[in-house]
XYZ file of N, CA and C in Angstrom:
483
model
N 0.873 -1.436 0.069
C -0.291 -0.092 0.100
C 0.593 1.430 0.141
N 0.395 2.228 -1.095
C 1.668 3.655 -1.117
C 1.114 4.543 -0.831
N 1.228 5.475 -1.224
C 0.857 6.907 -0.579
C -0.894 7.016 -1.125
N -0.960 6.701 -1.902
C -2.067 7.250 -2.953
C -3.257 5.859 -3.182
N -4.732 6.461 -2.650
C -5.664 5.289 -2.956
C -6.854 5.407 -3.812
N -7.749 4.936 -4.315
C -8.671 5.309 -5.278
C -9.613 5.723 -4.592
N -10.666 6.951 -4.436
C -11.457 7.056 -3.421
C -12.405 7.303 -4.943
N -13.855 7.865 -4.499
C -14.704 7.976 -5.290
C -14.309 9.688 -5.293
N -14.213 9.916 -6.293
C -14.160 11.727 -6.727
C -12.407 11.733 -6.689
N -11.395 10.974 -7.089
C -10.273 11.284 -7.378
C -9.027 10.093 -6.944
N -8.014 10.806 -6.213
C -6.766 9.988 -5.428
C -7.051 10.400 -4.194
N -6.907 9.773 -3.438
C -6.440 10.334 -1.624
C -4.928 10.303 -1.552
N -4.435 11.040 -1.235
C -3.170 10.666 -0.662
C -2.607 11.211 0.590
N -2.221 10.102 1.277
C -1.652 9.916 2.622
C -0.501 9.963 2.909
N -0.043 10.482 3.746
C 1.513 11.389 4.044
C 1.680 11.333 5.907
N 2.581 11.169 6.094
C 2.550 12.052 7.759
C 2.630 13.249 7.593
N 2.689 14.001 9.111
C 2.707 15.124 9.015
C 3.779 16.115 8.216
N 4.964 15.439 8.928
C 6.171 16.195 8.527
C 6.516 15.804 6.805
N 6.134 14.526 6.517
C 6.045 14.114 5.110
C 5.255 15.671 3.955
N 3.895 15.708 4.654
C 2.835 16.748 3.983
C 3.729 18.022 4.197
N 4.250 18.695 5.260
C 5.082 19.898 4.978
C 5.947 19.531 4.332
N 7.027 18.500 4.261
C 8.466 19.239 3.273
C 7.663 19.030 1.461
N 6.617 18.239 1.142
C 5.735 18.166 0.302
C 5.549 19.771 -0.476
N 4.768 20.570 0.593
C 4.126 21.775 0.574
C 5.528 22.754 0.709
N 6.486 22.727 1.165
C 7.499 23.675 0.871
C 8.676 23.307 -0.190
N 8.457 22.042 -0.272
C 9.019 22.014 -2.044
C 7.961 22.584 -2.581
N 7.071 22.870 -3.067
C 5.665 23.171 -3.981
C 6.197 24.776 -4.077
N 6.196 25.269 -2.809
C 6.244 26.722 -2.526
C 7.434 27.431 -2.770
N 8.386 26.893 -2.349
C 10.007 26.979 -3.178
C 10.048 27.095 -4.694
N 9.284 25.908 -4.900
C 9.815 25.609 -6.453
C 8.907 26.987 -7.143
N 7.489 27.432 -7.057
C 6.313 28.257 -7.194
C 7.232 30.062 -7.524
N 8.247 30.094 -6.499
C 8.755 31.244 -5.937
C 9.683 31.209 -7.040
N 10.786 30.004 -7.429
C 11.644 30.536 -8.259
C 10.948 30.291 -9.455
N 9.875 29.627 -9.868
C 9.877 29.660 -11.353
C 9.259 30.970 -11.721
N 8.570 31.293 -10.736
C 7.776 32.989 -10.850
C 8.687 34.517 -11.190
N 10.067 33.603 -10.459
C 11.115 35.503 -10.624
C 11.702 35.374 -12.067
N 11.365 36.822 -12.128
C 11.919 37.416 -13.396
C 13.193 36.724 -14.003
N 14.411 36.565 -13.198
C 15.269 35.932 -13.912
C 15.745 34.699 -12.931
N 14.657 33.559 -13.700
C 14.753 31.834 -12.991
C 16.081 31.852 -12.584
N 16.402 30.877 -11.090
C 17.826 30.632 -11.027
C 18.569 29.685 -11.946
N 19.656 29.305 -12.235
C 20.551 28.463 -13.291
C 20.070 27.054 -13.283
N 19.550 26.858 -12.123
C 19.114 25.212 -11.519
C 18.013 24.758 -12.430
N 16.717 25.824 -12.664
C 15.884 25.834 -13.025
C 15.907 25.625 -14.783
N 17.188 25.650 -15.598
C 16.917 25.451 -17.036
C 16.239 24.558 -17.378
N 16.435 23.170 -16.591
C 16.067 22.274 -16.886
C 14.096 21.997 -17.266
N 13.584 23.404 -16.942
C 11.979 23.557 -17.099
C 11.847 24.189 -18.346
N 12.816 24.690 -19.051
C 12.631 25.469 -19.898
C 13.409 24.841 -20.952
N 13.244 23.919 -21.827
C 14.480 23.408 -23.009
C 14.549 24.590 -23.635
N 15.970 23.889 -24.358
C 16.839 24.094 -25.154
C 16.332 23.647 -26.832
N 15.345 24.991 -27.460
C 15.191 23.997 -28.753
C 16.625 24.129 -29.767
N 17.413 25.344 -29.295
C 18.221 25.463 -30.592
C 19.666 26.195 -29.580
N 20.618 24.451 -29.412
C 21.442 24.884 -28.554
C 22.551 25.219 -29.762
N 23.049 25.234 -30.718
C 24.301 25.895 -31.422
C 23.311 27.255 -32.510
N 22.044 27.666 -31.978
C 21.848 29.063 -32.791
C 21.305 30.027 -31.706
N 22.035 30.584 -31.028
C 21.772 31.736 -30.262
C 20.308 32.438 -30.185
N 20.292 32.981 -31.583
C 19.267 33.972 -32.207
C 17.783 33.234 -32.453
N 18.090 31.764 -32.704
C 17.160 31.377 -32.929
C 16.133 30.702 -31.398
N 17.257 30.627 -30.696
C 16.770 29.937 -29.333
C 16.026 31.215 -28.603
N 16.324 32.474 -28.635
C 16.487 33.534 -28.011
C 14.674 33.772 -28.613
N 14.449 33.697 -29.776
C 13.370 34.202 -30.601
C 11.990 32.969 -30.338
N 12.685 31.965 -29.969
C 11.896 30.345 -29.781
C 11.619 30.256 -27.846
N 12.156 31.166 -27.504
C 12.014 31.427 -25.897
C 10.544 32.620 -25.860
N 11.132 33.439 -26.293
C 10.151 34.578 -26.523
C 8.710 34.398 -27.007
N 8.558 33.214 -27.820
C 7.269 32.437 -28.142
C 6.972 31.641 -26.796
N 7.645 30.839 -26.468
C 7.348 29.934 -25.523
C 7.504 30.313 -23.893
N 8.272 31.022 -23.395
C 8.600 31.055 -22.105
C 7.455 31.390 -20.938
N 6.954 32.315 -21.752
C 5.704 33.039 -20.757
C 4.734 32.013 -20.651
N 4.457 30.920 -21.632
C 3.403 29.870 -22.071
C 3.756 29.091 -20.580
N 4.859 28.044 -20.809
C 5.341 27.583 -20.079
C 5.282 27.955 -18.927
N 5.786 29.684 -18.331
C 5.731 29.426 -17.010
C 4.697 29.955 -16.233
N 3.632 30.035 -17.481
C 2.115 30.270 -16.839
C 1.823 28.751 -16.338
N 1.740 27.905 -17.065
C 1.362 26.471 -17.090
C 1.757 25.682 -15.859
N 3.350 26.107 -15.893
C 3.963 25.581 -14.131
C 3.774 26.087 -13.021
N 2.980 27.450 -13.310
C 2.673 28.180 -12.008
C 1.303 27.995 -11.849
N 0.265 27.532 -12.575
C -0.859 27.364 -12.801
C -0.731 25.594 -12.247
N -0.030 24.712 -12.396
C -0.064 23.846 -12.171
C 0.529 23.763 -10.327
N 1.243 24.413 -10.011
C 1.969 24.545 -8.771
C 0.808 24.866 -7.912
N -0.186 25.944 -8.583
C -1.237 26.241 -7.590
C -1.659 25.433 -6.981
N -2.670 24.909 -8.577
C -3.350 23.609 -8.076
C -3.284 22.656 -7.126
N -1.561 22.023 -6.855
C -1.576 21.164 -5.990
C -1.647 21.791 -4.855
N -0.974 23.449 -4.339
C -1.039 23.991 -3.024
C -2.313 23.874 -3.082
N -3.368 24.067 -3.579
C -4.479 24.060 -2.929
C -5.354 23.192 -2.706
N -4.508 22.117 -3.136
C -4.794 20.398 -2.611
C -4.529 20.219 -1.267
N -2.987 20.618 -1.524
C -2.311 20.390 -0.152
C -2.745 21.118 0.912
N -3.332 22.208 0.449
C -3.739 23.321 2.063
C -5.018 22.710 2.373
N -5.884 21.723 1.484
C -7.222 21.013 2.328
C -6.991 20.166 2.802
N -5.545 19.128 3.148
C -5.290 18.802 3.788
C -5.483 18.422 5.357
N -5.820 17.334 5.757
C -6.140 17.381 7.159
C -5.642 16.147 7.965
N -5.604 16.311 8.737
C -4.814 14.721 9.867
C -6.012 13.962 10.312
N -6.119 12.734 9.665
C -7.132 11.848 10.097
C -6.267 10.460 10.629
N -6.727 9.887 11.511
C -6.259 8.891 12.081
C -4.441 8.763 12.327
N -3.814 9.834 12.567
C -2.669 9.868 12.608
C -1.776 10.649 11.021
N -2.446 10.226 9.839
C -2.392 10.561 8.578
C -2.518 11.796 8.413
N -1.441 13.161 7.675
C -2.370 13.542 6.869
C -3.254 13.314 5.624
N -3.914 13.769 5.048
C -4.450 13.420 3.930
C -5.572 14.735 3.230
N -5.313 14.443 1.914
C -5.993 15.017 0.966
C -6.301 14.382 0.081
N -7.533 14.845 -0.989
C -8.061 14.120 -2.003
C -8.071 14.873 -3.258
N -7.223 14.360 -4.293
C -6.779 14.993 -5.552
C -8.153 14.763 -6.916
N -8.488 15.594 -7.499
C -9.547 15.427 -8.856
C -8.608 15.620 -9.534
N -8.765 14.829 -10.407
C -8.339 14.170 -11.864
C -7.166 15.440 -12.668
N -7.782 16.857 -12.149
C -6.685 17.823 -12.709
C -6.066 18.134 -11.569
N -5.973 18.110 -10.732
C -5.027 18.310 -9.977
C -3.907 17.153 -9.363
N -4.610 15.658 -9.569
C -3.571 14.461 -10.099
C -2.681 14.932 -11.264
N -3.278 15.460 -12.376
C -1.918 15.606 -13.039
C -1.417 16.587 -12.890
N -1.576 17.460 -12.168
C -0.869 18.933 -11.978
C 0.145 18.535 -10.994
N -0.050 17.445 -9.811
C 0.758 17.061 -9.143
C 2.199 16.211 -9.934
N 1.459 15.091 -10.623
C 2.192 14.696 -11.587
C 3.233 15.387 -11.974
N 2.973 16.706 -12.666
C 4.191 17.503 -13.439
C 4.970 18.653 -12.606
N 4.240 18.494 -11.194
C 4.851 19.367 -10.497
C 5.918 18.554 -9.618
N 5.553 17.258 -9.037
C 6.392 16.341 -8.671
C 7.789 15.971 -10.116
N 7.533 16.168 -11.183
C 8.827 15.997 -12.392
C 9.313 17.519 -12.285
N 8.876 18.385 -12.180
C 9.685 19.784 -12.370
C 10.269 19.759 -10.915
N 9.862 19.318 -10.036
C 10.736 19.339 -8.563
C 11.786 18.642 -8.681
N 11.681 17.270 -9.142
C 12.720 16.769 -9.564
C 13.896 17.093 -10.024
N 13.466 18.058 -11.101
C 14.305 18.128 -12.877
C 15.205 19.017 -11.841
N 14.514 20.104 -10.930
C 15.217 20.861 -10.302
C 16.240 20.594 -9.522
N 16.057 19.892 -8.513
C 16.344 19.135 -7.793
C 18.134 18.693 -7.993
N 17.618 17.769 -9.126
C 18.205 16.605 -9.576
C 19.529 17.305 -10.261
N 18.767 18.817 -11.019
C 20.046 19.665 -11.696
C 21.222 20.577 -10.709
N 20.539 20.450 -9.364
C 21.156 21.434 -8.416
C 22.143 20.647 -7.730
N 21.618 19.604 -8.055
C 22.210 18.398 -7.274
C 23.464 17.863 -8.089
N 23.373 18.153 -9.180
C 23.694 17.619 -10.128
C 24.040 16.248 -9.900
N 22.793 15.249 -9.897
C 22.333 14.014 -10.442
C 22.478 12.959 -11.260
N 23.496 12.043 -10.967
C 24.011 11.017 -12.054
C 23.012 9.531 -11.694
N 23.051 8.797 -12.824
C 22.770 7.129 -12.593
C 23.548 7.113 -11.166
N 25.060 7.304 -11.170
C 25.465 6.855 -9.970
C 24.926 7.274 -8.735
N 24.863 8.682 -8.746
C 24.504 9.554 -7.558
C 23.385 8.529 -7.017
N 22.236 8.212 -8.305
C 20.676 7.740 -7.831
C 20.800 6.451 -7.348
N 21.736 5.969 -7.893
C 21.768 4.121 -7.535
C 22.617 4.066 -5.730
N 23.668 4.852 -5.496
C 24.553 4.934 -4.342
C 23.534 5.212 -2.913
N 24.357 5.109 -1.745
C 23.268 5.009 -0.466
C 24.071 6.848 -0.306
N 22.971 6.969 -0.012
C 23.053 8.626 0.859
C 23.693 8.876 1.460
N 25.402 9.761 1.159
C 26.119 9.583 2.674
C 25.925 10.962 3.867
N 25.113 10.476 4.551
C 24.386 11.461 5.639
C 25.405 12.728 6.236
N 26.673 12.570 5.754
C 27.622 13.538 6.378
C 28.003 14.628 4.970
N 27.228 14.314 4.274
C 27.297 15.528 3.073
C 26.194 16.573 3.657
N 26.873 17.743 2.840
C 25.636 18.825 3.353
C 24.489 18.430 2.216
N 24.296 17.936 1.424
C 23.381 17.618 0.134
C 22.419 16.471 0.581
N 22.739 15.647 1.811
C 22.166 14.605 1.960
C 20.796 14.852 2.315
N 20.516 15.783 3.051
C 18.579 16.065 2.824
C 18.097 16.063 1.634
N 18.804 17.081 0.753
C 18.142 17.515 -0.189
C 18.091 16.219 -1.114
N 19.210 15.347 -1.308
C 19.009 14.101 -1.935
C 18.181 13.068 -1.758
N 18.110 12.857 -0.313
C 16.617 11.840 0.366
C 15.471 13.136 -0.359
N 15.299 13.966 -0.098
C 13.926 14.702 -0.474
C 14.014 14.173 -2.360
N 14.824 14.441 -2.815
C 14.897 14.022 -4.407
C 14.285 12.425 -4.494
N 14.998 12.020 -4.041
C 14.375 10.545 -3.829
C 13.040 9.997 -3.097
N 12.765 10.641 -2.173
C 11.485 10.530 -1.913
C 10.417 10.992 -3.013
N 10.662 12.289 -3.790
C 9.430 12.479 -4.382
C 9.475 11.730 -5.772
N 10.872 11.239 -6.355
C 10.842 10.152 -7.041
C 9.760 8.753 -6.546
N 10.155 8.637 -5.523
C 9.025 7.081 -4.760
C 7.236 7.780 -5.112
N 7.120 9.437 -4.408
C 5.781 9.649 -4.787
C 5.333 9.660 -6.165
N 6.263 10.267 -7.015
C 5.756 10.143 -8.294
C 5.302 8.829 -8.838
N 6.432 7.616 -8.191
C 6.170 6.151 -9.179
C 5.076 6.125 -8.622
N 4.840 5.918 -7.500
C 3.303 6.074 -7.091
C 1.916 6.585 -7.562
N 2.562 7.869 -7.927
C 1.062 8.075 -8.332
C 0.924 8.096 -9.889
N 1.662 7.667 -10.324
C 1.746 7.050 -11.700
C 1.457 5.350 -12.054
N 1.668 4.826 -11.146
C 0.980 3.931 -10.886
C -0.878 3.918 -10.516
N -1.296 4.609 -10.140
C -2.409 4.862 -9.663
C -3.227 5.582 -10.697
N -2.388 6.350 -11.342
C -2.995 7.138 -12.667
C -3.200 5.813 -13.811
N -1.984 4.950 -13.690
C -2.376 4.101 -14.955
C -3.170 2.683 -14.433
N -3.990 2.844 -13.386
C -4.461 1.556 -12.811
C -5.589 1.203 -13.208
C-alpha cells in the first residue's frame, strides 16, 4: 500500500504530517523560483533549449514559449498547493483528495521539482543508485529528491491503474 488510494472523486494522498509539510515547502519554493523574473540557473531543465547551437533562434523560440511554459507551471503548482492546503490529519495521517486535474498537476509538479533538485545536485545514475552519504551537506536534499521520485512512481501507478 502506497501513499495514494483510489476514492470516489479522485485519489486520496496520505502522508505523515512532516512529509506533508516537506511537500508543501518544496512546491512553495519551486513556485517562487519559477515566478522570478530571472529564474536561477538550476531551473534550466524546466525551459528546454530547442536551438543549442543558434543563440538567435533560441532567443526567438524562448520569446514565444517561455511565458506560456511559466504560466502552465505556475498554474499546476497553484492547483497542487490548493489540494495540499485542504489536507487534514485523520487517524494519525495527513490526507487530501486530488481530483483528476490536481492529480495531473501533481505529477507535473513532482517531475519539475525532481528536475530542479536533480540539476542543482548534479544527480547522475551513480548518484541515484548510491547510498546517501549522511555526512554530505546535500544529504537532506538528495533524500527529498529520492522521496519525490518515490511519490511520483506511486502516483503514476495509480493513474495507470
